[in-house]
Coordinates of C-alpha atoms and ligand atoms in Angstrom, one line a residue:
X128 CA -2.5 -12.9 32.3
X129 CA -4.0 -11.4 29.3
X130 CA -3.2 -12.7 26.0
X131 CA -1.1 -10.9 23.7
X132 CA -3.5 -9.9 20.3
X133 CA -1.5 -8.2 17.8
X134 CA -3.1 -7.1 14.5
X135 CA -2.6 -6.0 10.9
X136 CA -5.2 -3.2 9.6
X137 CA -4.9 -2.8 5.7
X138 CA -6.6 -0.5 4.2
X139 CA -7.5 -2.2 0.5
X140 CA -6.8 0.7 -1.8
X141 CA -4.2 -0.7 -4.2
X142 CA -1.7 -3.2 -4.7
X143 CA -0.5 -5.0 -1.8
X144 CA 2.2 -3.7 -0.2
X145 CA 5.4 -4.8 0.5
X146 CA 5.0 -2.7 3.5
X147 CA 2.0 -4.2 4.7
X148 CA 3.8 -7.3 4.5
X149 CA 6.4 -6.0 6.4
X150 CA 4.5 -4.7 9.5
X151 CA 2.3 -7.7 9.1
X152 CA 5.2 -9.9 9.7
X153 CA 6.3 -8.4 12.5
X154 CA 3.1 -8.7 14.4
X155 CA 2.8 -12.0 13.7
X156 CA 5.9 -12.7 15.1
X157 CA 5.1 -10.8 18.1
X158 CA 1.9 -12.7 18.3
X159 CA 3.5 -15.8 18.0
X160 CA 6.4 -14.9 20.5
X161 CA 4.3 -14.1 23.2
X162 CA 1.8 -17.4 22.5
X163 CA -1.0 -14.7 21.0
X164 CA -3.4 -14.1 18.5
X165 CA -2.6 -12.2 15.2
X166 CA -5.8 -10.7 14.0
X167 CA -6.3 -9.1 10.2
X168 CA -9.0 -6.0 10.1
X169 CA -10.1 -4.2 7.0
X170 CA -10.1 -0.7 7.4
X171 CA -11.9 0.2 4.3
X172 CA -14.0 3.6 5.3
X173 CA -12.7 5.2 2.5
X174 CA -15.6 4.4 0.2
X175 CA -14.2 6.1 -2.8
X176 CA -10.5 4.2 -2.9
X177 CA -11.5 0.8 -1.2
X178 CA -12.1 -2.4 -3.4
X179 CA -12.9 -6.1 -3.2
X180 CA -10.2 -7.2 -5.4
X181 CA -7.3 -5.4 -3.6
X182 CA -8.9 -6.6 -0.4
X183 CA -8.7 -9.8 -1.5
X184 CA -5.0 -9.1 -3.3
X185 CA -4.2 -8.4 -0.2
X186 CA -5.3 -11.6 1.3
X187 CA -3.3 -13.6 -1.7
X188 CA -0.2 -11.9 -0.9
X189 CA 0.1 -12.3 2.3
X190 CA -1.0 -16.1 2.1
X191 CA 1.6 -16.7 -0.7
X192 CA 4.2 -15.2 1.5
X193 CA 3.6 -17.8 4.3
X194 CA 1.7 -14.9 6.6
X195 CA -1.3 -16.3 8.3
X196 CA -4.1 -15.0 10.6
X197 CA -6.8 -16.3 13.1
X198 CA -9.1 -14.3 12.7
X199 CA -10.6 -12.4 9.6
X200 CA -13.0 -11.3 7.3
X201 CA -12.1 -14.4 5.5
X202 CA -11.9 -16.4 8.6
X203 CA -13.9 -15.0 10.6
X204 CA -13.6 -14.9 14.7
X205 CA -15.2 -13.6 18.2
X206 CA -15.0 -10.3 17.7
X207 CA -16.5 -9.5 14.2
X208 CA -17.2 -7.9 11.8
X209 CA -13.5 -7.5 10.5
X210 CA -14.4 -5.1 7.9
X211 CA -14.5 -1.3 8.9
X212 CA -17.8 -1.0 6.1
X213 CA -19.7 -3.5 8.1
X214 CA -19.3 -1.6 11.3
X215 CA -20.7 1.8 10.4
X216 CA -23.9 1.3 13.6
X217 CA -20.6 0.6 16.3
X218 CA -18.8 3.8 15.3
X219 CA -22.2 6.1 15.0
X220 CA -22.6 4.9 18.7
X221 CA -19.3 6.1 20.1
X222 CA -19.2 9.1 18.2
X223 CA -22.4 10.0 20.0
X224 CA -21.1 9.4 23.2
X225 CA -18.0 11.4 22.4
X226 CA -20.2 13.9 21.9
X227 CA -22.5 13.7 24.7
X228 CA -19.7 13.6 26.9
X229 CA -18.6 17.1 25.7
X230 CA -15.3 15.1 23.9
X231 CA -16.4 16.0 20.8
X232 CA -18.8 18.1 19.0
X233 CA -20.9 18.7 15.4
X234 CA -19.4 20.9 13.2
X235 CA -21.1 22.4 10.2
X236 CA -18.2 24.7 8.6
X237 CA -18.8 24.3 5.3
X238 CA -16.0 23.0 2.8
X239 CA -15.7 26.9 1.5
X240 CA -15.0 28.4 5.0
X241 CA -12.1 25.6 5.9
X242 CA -10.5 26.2 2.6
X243 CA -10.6 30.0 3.4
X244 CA -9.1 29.3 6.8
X245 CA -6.8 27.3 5.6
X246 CA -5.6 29.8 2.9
X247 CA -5.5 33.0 5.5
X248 CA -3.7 30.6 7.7
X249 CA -0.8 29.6 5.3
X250 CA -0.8 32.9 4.0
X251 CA 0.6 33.9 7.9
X252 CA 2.4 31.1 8.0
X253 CA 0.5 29.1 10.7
X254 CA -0.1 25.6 10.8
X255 CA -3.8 25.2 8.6
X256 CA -6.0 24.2 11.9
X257 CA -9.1 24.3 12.4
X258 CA -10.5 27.4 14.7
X259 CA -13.1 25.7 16.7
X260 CA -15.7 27.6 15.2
X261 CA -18.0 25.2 15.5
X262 CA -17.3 24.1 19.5
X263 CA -19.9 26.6 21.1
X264 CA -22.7 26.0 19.6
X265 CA -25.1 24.6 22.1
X266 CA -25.8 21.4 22.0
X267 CA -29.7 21.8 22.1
X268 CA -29.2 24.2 19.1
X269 CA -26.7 21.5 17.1
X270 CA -29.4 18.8 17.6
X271 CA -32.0 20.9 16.3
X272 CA -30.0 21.8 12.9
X273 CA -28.7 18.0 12.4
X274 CA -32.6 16.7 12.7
X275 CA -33.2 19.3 10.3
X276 CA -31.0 17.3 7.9
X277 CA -27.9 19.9 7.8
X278 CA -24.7 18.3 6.6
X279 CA -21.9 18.3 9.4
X280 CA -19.1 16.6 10.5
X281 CA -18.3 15.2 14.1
X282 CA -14.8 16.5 15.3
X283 CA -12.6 15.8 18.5
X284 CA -11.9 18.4 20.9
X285 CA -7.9 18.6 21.8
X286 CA -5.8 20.4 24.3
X287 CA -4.0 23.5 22.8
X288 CA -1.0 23.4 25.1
X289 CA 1.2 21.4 26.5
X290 CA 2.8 18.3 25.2
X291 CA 1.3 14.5 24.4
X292 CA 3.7 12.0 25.8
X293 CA 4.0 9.1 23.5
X294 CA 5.2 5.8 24.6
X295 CA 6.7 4.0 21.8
X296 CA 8.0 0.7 22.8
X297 CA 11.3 1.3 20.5
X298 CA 12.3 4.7 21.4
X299 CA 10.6 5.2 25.2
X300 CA 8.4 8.1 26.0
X301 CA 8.4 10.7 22.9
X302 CA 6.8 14.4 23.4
X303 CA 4.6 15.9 21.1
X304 CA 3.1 19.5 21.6
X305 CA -0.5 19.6 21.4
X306 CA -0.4 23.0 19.4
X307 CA 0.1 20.9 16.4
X308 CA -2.9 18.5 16.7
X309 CA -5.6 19.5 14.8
X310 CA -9.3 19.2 16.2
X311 CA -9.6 15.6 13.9
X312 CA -13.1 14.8 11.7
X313 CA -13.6 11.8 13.6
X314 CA -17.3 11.2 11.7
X315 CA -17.6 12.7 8.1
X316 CA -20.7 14.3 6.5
X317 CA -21.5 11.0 4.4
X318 CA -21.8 9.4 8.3
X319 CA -18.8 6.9 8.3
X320 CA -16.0 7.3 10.5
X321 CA -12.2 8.5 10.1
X322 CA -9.3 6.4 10.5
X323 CA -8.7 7.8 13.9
X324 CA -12.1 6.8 15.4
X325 CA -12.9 3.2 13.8
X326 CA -9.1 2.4 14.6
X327 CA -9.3 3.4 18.1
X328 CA -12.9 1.9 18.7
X329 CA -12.1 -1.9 16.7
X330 CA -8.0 -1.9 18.8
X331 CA -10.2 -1.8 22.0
X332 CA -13.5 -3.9 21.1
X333 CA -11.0 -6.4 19.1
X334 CA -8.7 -6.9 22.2
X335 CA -5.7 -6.0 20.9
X336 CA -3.0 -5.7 23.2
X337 CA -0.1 -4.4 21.0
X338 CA 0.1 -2.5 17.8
X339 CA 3.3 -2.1 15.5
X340 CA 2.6 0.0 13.2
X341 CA 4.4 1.7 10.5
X342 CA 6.4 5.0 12.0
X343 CA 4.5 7.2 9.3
X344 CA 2.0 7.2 12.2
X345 CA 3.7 8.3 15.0
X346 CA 3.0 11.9 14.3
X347 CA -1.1 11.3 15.1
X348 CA -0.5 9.1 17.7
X349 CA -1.8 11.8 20.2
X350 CA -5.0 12.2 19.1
X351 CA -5.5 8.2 18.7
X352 CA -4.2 8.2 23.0
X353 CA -6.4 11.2 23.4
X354 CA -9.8 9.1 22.3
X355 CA -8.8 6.4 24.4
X356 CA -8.6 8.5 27.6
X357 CA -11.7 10.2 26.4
X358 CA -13.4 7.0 26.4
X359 CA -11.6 5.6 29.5
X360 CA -10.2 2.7 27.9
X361 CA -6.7 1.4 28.4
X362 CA -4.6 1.9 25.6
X363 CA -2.5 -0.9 23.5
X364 CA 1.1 -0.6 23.8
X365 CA 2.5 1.4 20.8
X366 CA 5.4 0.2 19.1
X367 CA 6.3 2.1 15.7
X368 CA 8.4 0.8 13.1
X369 CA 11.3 2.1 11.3
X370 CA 9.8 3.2 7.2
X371 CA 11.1 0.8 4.3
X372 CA 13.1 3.2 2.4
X373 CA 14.8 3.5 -1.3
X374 CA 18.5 3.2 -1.5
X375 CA 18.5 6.5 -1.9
X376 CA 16.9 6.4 2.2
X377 CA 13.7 8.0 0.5
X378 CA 10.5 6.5 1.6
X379 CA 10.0 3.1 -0.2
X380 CA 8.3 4.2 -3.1
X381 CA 6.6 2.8 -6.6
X382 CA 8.8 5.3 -8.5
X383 CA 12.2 3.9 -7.4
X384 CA 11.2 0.6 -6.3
X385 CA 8.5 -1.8 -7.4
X386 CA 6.4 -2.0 -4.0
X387 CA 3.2 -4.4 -4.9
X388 CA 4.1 -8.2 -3.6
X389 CA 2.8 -9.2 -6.6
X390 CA 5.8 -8.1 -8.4
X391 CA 7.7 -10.2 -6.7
X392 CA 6.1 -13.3 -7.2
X393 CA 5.9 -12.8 -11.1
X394 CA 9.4 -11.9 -10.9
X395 CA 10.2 -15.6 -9.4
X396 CA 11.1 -14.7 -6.1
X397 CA 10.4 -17.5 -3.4
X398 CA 8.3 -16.7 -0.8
X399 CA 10.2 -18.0 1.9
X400 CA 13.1 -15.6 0.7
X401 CA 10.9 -12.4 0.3
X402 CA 9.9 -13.2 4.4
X403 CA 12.9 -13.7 5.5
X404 CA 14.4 -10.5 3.4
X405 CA 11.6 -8.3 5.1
X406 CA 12.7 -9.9 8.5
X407 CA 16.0 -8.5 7.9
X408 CA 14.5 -5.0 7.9
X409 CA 15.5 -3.3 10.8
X410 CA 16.0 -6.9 13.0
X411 CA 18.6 -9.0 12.9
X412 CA 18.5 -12.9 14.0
X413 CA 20.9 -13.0 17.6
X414 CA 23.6 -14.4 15.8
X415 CA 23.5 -11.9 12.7
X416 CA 22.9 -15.0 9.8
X417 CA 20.6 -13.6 6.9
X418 CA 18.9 -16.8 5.8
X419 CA 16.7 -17.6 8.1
X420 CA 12.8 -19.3 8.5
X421 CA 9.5 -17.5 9.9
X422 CA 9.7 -20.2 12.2
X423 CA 13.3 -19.0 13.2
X424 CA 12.3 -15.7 13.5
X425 CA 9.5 -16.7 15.2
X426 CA 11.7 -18.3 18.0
X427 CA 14.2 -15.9 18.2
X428 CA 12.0 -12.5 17.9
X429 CA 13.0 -10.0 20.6
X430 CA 11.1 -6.6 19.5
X431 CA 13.9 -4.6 21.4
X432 CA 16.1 -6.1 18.6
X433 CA 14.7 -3.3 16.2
X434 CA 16.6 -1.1 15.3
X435 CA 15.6 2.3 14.6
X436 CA 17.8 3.2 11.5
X437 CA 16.1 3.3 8.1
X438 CA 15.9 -0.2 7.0
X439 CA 16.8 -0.3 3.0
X440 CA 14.6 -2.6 0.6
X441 CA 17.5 -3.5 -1.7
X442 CA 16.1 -5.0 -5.0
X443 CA 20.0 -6.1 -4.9
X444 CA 20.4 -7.6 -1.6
X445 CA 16.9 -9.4 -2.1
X446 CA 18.1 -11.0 -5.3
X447 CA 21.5 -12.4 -3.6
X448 CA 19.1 -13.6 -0.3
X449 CA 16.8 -15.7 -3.1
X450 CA 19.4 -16.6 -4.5
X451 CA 21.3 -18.5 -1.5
X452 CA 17.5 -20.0 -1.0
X453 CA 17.5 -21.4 -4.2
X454 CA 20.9 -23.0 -4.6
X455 CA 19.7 -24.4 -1.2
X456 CA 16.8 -26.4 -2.7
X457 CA 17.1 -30.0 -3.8
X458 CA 17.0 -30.3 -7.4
X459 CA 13.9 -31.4 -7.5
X460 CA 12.3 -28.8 -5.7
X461 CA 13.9 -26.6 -7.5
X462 CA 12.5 -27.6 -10.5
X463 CA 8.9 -28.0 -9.2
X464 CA 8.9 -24.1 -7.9
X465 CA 9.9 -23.6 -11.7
X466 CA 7.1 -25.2 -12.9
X467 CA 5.0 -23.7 -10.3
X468 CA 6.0 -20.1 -11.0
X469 CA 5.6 -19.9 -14.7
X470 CA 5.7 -23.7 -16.2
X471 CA 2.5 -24.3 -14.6
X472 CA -0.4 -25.5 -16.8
X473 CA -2.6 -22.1 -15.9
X474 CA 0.1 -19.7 -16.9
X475 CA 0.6 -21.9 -20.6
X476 CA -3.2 -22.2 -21.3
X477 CA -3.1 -18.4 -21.3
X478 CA -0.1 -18.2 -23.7
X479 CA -0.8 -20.8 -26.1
X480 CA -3.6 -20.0 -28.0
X481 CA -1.6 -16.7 -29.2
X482 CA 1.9 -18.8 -30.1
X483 CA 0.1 -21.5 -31.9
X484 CA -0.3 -19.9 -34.9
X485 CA 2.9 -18.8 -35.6
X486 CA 5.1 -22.0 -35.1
X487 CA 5.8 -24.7 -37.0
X488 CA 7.6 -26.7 -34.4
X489 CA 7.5 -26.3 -30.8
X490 CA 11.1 -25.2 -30.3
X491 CA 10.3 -22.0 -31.5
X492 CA 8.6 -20.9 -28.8
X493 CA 10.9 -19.9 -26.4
X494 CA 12.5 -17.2 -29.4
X495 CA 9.0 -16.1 -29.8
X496 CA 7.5 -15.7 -26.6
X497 CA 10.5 -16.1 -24.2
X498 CA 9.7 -12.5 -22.8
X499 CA 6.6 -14.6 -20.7
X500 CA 9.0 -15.8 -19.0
X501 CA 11.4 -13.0 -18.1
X502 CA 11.3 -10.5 -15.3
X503 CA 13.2 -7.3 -16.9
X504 CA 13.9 -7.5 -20.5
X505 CA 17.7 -6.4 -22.2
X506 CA 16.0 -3.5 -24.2
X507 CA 17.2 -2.0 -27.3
X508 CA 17.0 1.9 -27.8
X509 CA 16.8 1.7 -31.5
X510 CA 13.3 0.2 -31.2
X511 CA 11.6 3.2 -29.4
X512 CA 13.1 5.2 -32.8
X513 CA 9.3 6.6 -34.4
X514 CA 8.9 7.6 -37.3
X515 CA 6.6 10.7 -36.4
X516 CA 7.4 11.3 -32.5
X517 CA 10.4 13.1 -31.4
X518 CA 12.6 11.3 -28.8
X519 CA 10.6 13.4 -26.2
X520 CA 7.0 12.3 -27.3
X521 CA 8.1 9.3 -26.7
X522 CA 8.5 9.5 -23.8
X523 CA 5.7 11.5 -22.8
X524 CA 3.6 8.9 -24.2
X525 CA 5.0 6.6 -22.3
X526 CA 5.1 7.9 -19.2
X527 CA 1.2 9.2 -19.2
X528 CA 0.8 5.6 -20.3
X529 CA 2.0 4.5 -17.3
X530 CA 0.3 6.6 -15.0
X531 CA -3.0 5.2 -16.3
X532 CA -1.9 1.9 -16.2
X533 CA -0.9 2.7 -12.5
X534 CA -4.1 3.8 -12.0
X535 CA -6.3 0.5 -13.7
X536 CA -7.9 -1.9 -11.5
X537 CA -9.5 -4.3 -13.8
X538 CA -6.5 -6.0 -15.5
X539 CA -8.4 -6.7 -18.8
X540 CA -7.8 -6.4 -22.7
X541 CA -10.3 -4.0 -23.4
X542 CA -9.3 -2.0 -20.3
X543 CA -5.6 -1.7 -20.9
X544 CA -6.6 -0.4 -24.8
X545 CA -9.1 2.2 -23.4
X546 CA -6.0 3.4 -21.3
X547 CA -4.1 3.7 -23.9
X548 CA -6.8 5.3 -26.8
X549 CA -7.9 8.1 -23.9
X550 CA -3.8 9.0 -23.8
X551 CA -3.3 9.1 -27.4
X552 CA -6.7 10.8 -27.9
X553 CA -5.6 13.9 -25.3
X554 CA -1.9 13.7 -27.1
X555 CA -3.9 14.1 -30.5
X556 CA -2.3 11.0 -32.0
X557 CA -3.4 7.7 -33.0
X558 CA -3.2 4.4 -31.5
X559 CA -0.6 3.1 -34.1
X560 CA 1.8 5.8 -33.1
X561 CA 1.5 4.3 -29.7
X562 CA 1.6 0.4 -30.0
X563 CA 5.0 0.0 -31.9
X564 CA 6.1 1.8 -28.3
X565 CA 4.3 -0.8 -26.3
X566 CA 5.1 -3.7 -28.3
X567 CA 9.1 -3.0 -27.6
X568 CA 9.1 -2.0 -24.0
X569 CA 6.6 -5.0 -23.1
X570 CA 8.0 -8.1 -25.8
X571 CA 11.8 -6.0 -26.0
X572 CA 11.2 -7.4 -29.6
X573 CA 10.2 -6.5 -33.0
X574 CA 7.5 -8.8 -33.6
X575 CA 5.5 -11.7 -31.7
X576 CA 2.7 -11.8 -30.7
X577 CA -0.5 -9.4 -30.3
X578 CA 1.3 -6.9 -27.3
X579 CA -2.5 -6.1 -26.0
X580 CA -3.2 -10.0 -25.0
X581 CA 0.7 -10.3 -24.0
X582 CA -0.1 -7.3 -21.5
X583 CA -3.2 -8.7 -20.0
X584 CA -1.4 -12.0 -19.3
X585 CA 1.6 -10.6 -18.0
X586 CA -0.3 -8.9 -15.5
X587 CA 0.1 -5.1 -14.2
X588 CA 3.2 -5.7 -12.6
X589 CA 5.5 -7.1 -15.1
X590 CA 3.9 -4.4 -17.7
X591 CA 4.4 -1.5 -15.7
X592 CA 7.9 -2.5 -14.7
X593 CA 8.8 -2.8 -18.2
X594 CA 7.6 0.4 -18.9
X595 CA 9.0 1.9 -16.6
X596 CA 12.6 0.0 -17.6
X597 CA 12.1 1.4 -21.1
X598 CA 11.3 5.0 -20.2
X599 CA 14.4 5.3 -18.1
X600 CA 16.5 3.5 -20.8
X601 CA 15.2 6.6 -23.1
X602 CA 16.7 8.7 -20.8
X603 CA 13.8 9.2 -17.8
X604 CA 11.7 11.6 -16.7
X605 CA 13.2 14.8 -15.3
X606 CA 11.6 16.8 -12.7
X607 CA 9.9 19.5 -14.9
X608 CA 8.6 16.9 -17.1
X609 CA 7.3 14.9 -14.7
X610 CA 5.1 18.5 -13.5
X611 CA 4.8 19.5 -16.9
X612 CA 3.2 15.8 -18.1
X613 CA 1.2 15.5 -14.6
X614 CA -0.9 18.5 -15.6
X615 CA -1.4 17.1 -19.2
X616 CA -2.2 13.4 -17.0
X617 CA -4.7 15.1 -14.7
X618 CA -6.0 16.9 -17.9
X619 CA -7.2 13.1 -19.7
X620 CA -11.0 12.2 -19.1
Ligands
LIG29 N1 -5.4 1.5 7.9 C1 -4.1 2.0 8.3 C2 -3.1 1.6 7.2 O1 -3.6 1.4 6.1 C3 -3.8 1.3 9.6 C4 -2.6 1.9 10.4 C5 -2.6 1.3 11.8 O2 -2.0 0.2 11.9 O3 -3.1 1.9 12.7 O4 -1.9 1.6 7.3

């Protein structure tokens, strides 16, 4: 009997996900169910968005939460590289036998003649495709212009009737009609592969037997079971899962919802809690209790137990889960994951060299710099009240505030300042009509300490939450605003 290899396939282009998380778990329990392998692959093509830190946030996340893997970039394995960037010679080879089969072919439309396409094509109201102007060339005459150096892109060839029967292994055999399958890029111009290539090519070389993967997907699953026939390799059973949505059943989203793991450990959730929460989405343990251990879930995992019906991340519900795990600790550990969540020596180091100065005993710390320790502050309106900016301005500059923050990689001082001098700059206003702003949605006081080195140690998460608390507090964003000030946004060098 084959052994069951399941796998996770982040791509690291932000924070981690809860999401990733969430299909990550159930993987691993499906792994672990069937006595298999999980595996964790990198899929980090995209040159331009991929980074080492949120590859290796990614990592951090998933360790904290108690999610482990055998084989990685980090740990390595048989069937290596795990990174997509390392592999660029195995895809190059399997494009070019795509093509010299006759499953694929070069095409050197330029980027000027798709966007016309595309425009004529929305303009009659037809699905933007591409016209396979490209698929006739002869293949003596494509070789000749690629060695000639011309810039061109490898795409796959796909029926243009008829329908794609999918299996999922939640809802059975789902039809979708080829007419709306594009003919994919499956190599770009800059010579590494799409998604739908590398994914399909690593799933077979890397073994794996089953992939759950988030239901965003199930749309393009016939061109990923298309390759594989093309190739004449078996394909993994498919199993896509139900999309972690808002309360409001919208996609799960940073705008409603903070979505990065991260946030939640800052905020003081236990692991163990935040597992078992995302175990709740969409499966249920047999006898329907909510607190439960991986390695309950583990035991009792029966994919058929999914259920197909939205599954709501409830900030809420997740707050009443950690809390029956806490009153369920012994006092003792109860105190240590105190200490070990903000009361730790790292986390004070960082904070005490700007509190020294301003005490004369120690007591007065917690009054000064309690906000280190909190999660979402009780804000007061009457401290976003500026002398200069009109209620709205205040906002604005708040919100295009956040958006760069949203956008910063490199948590540092001097990075979180240039964020804010390039919005104040575009906004023609100074950095003092911003930082009085700051310092009351970040501290939710008057005065303390210096709200630049309070930001960098509090960390993206807890900042942007905060500033996100206060702009709703002022009222939010509305709908036209939020187009209105996304121009203005795109608009900031
Ligand atoms: N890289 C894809 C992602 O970021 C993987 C999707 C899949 O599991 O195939 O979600």
């Amino acid at each position: 009997m084959t052994t069951v290899r399941t796998r996770i396939a982040p791509s690291p282009t932000g924070d981690p996900h809860v999401g990733t998380a969430y299909i990550a778990l159930f993987n691993l329990c499906f792994a672990r169910q069937h006595g298999g392998q999980f595996i964790l692959r990198i899929e980090d093509t995209d040159q331009l968005r991929s980074t080492r830190e949120s590859e290796q946030q990614i990592f951090d996340a998933l360790r904290w939460l108690g999610i482990e893997w055998d084989e990685g970039p980090d740990v390595g394995g048989p069937h290596g590289p795990y990174r997509q960037s390392e592999r660029g010679e195995i895809y190059k080879k399997y494009a070019g036998e795509l093509v010299a089969k006759g499953h694929a072919f070069p095409c050197f439309c330029s980027a000027e003649r798709l966007d016309q396409l595309r425009a004529e094509q929305t303009a009659n109201k037809e699905t933007p495709r591409y016209d396979g102007h490209c698929i006739h060339i002869p293949p003596a005459e494509a070789q000749q212009r690629i060695a000639a150096g011309e810039a061109h892109v490898v795409r796959m060839k796909v029926p243009s009737e008829g329908v794609c029967v999918v299996p999922d292994m939640l809802r059975g055999d789902v039809e979708i009609p080829w007419d709306r399958m594009d003919m994919q890029v499956l190599m770009k111009t800059d010579g590494l592969p799409t998604y739908f290539l590398a994914n399909v090519v690593d799933d077979h070389l890397m073994d794996i037997t089953h992939v759950l993967r988030g239901e965003e997907w199930l749309p393009s699953a016939p061109k990923l079971i298309k390759l594989y026939e093309y190739f004449g390799w078996e394909q993994p059973k498919l199993c896509y899962m139900p999309l972690l949505r808002n309360p409001d059943k919208s996609k799960l989203s940073k705008r409603k919802n903070p979505t990065s793991i991260t946030f939640y450990e800052r905020m003081g959730f236990l692991p163990q809690a935040m597992l078992n929460y995302l175990g709740r989405m969409g499966w249920s343990m047999p006898d329907e209790r909510e607190k439960f251990t991986l390695a309950e879930m583990i035991e009792n995992f029966d994919v058929q137990r999914v259920s197909l019906g939205g599954p709501i991340f409830d900030l809420e519900k997740l707050s009443w889960l950690n809390g029956q795990w806490l009153r369920e600790l012994s006092v003792e550990t109860f105190a240590a994951e105190v200490q070990k969540w903000a009361l730790n020596p790292e986390y004070l180091l960082k904070i005490a060299p700007h509190v020294q100065g301003r005490v004369e005993t120690l007591s007065q710390i917690a009054p000064l710099a309690g906000f280190f320790f909190s999660g979402a502050l009780e804000l007061d309106a009457k401290l976003f009240e500026h002398k200069k900016l009109a209620a709205e301005q205040v906002r604005q500059v708040m919100q295009l505030i956040l958006w760069r923050l949203e956008a910063l990689r490199q948590w540092e001082k001097d990075k979180i300042t240039a964020c804010i001098q390039a919005v104040v700059e575009h906004l023609e206003l100074k950095l003092r009509d911003a930082m009085p702003l700051m310092f009351a949605a970040i501290t939710g006081q008057a005065s303390s300490v210096s709200v630049l080195d309070a930001m960098e140690i509090l960390g993206p998460d807890l900042t942007r939450f905060r500033l996100r608390q206060a702009i709703e507090l002022l009222g939010g964003v509305s709908k036209k605003e939020t187009k209105e000030w996304e121009k203005l946004y795109a608009a900031i060098p």
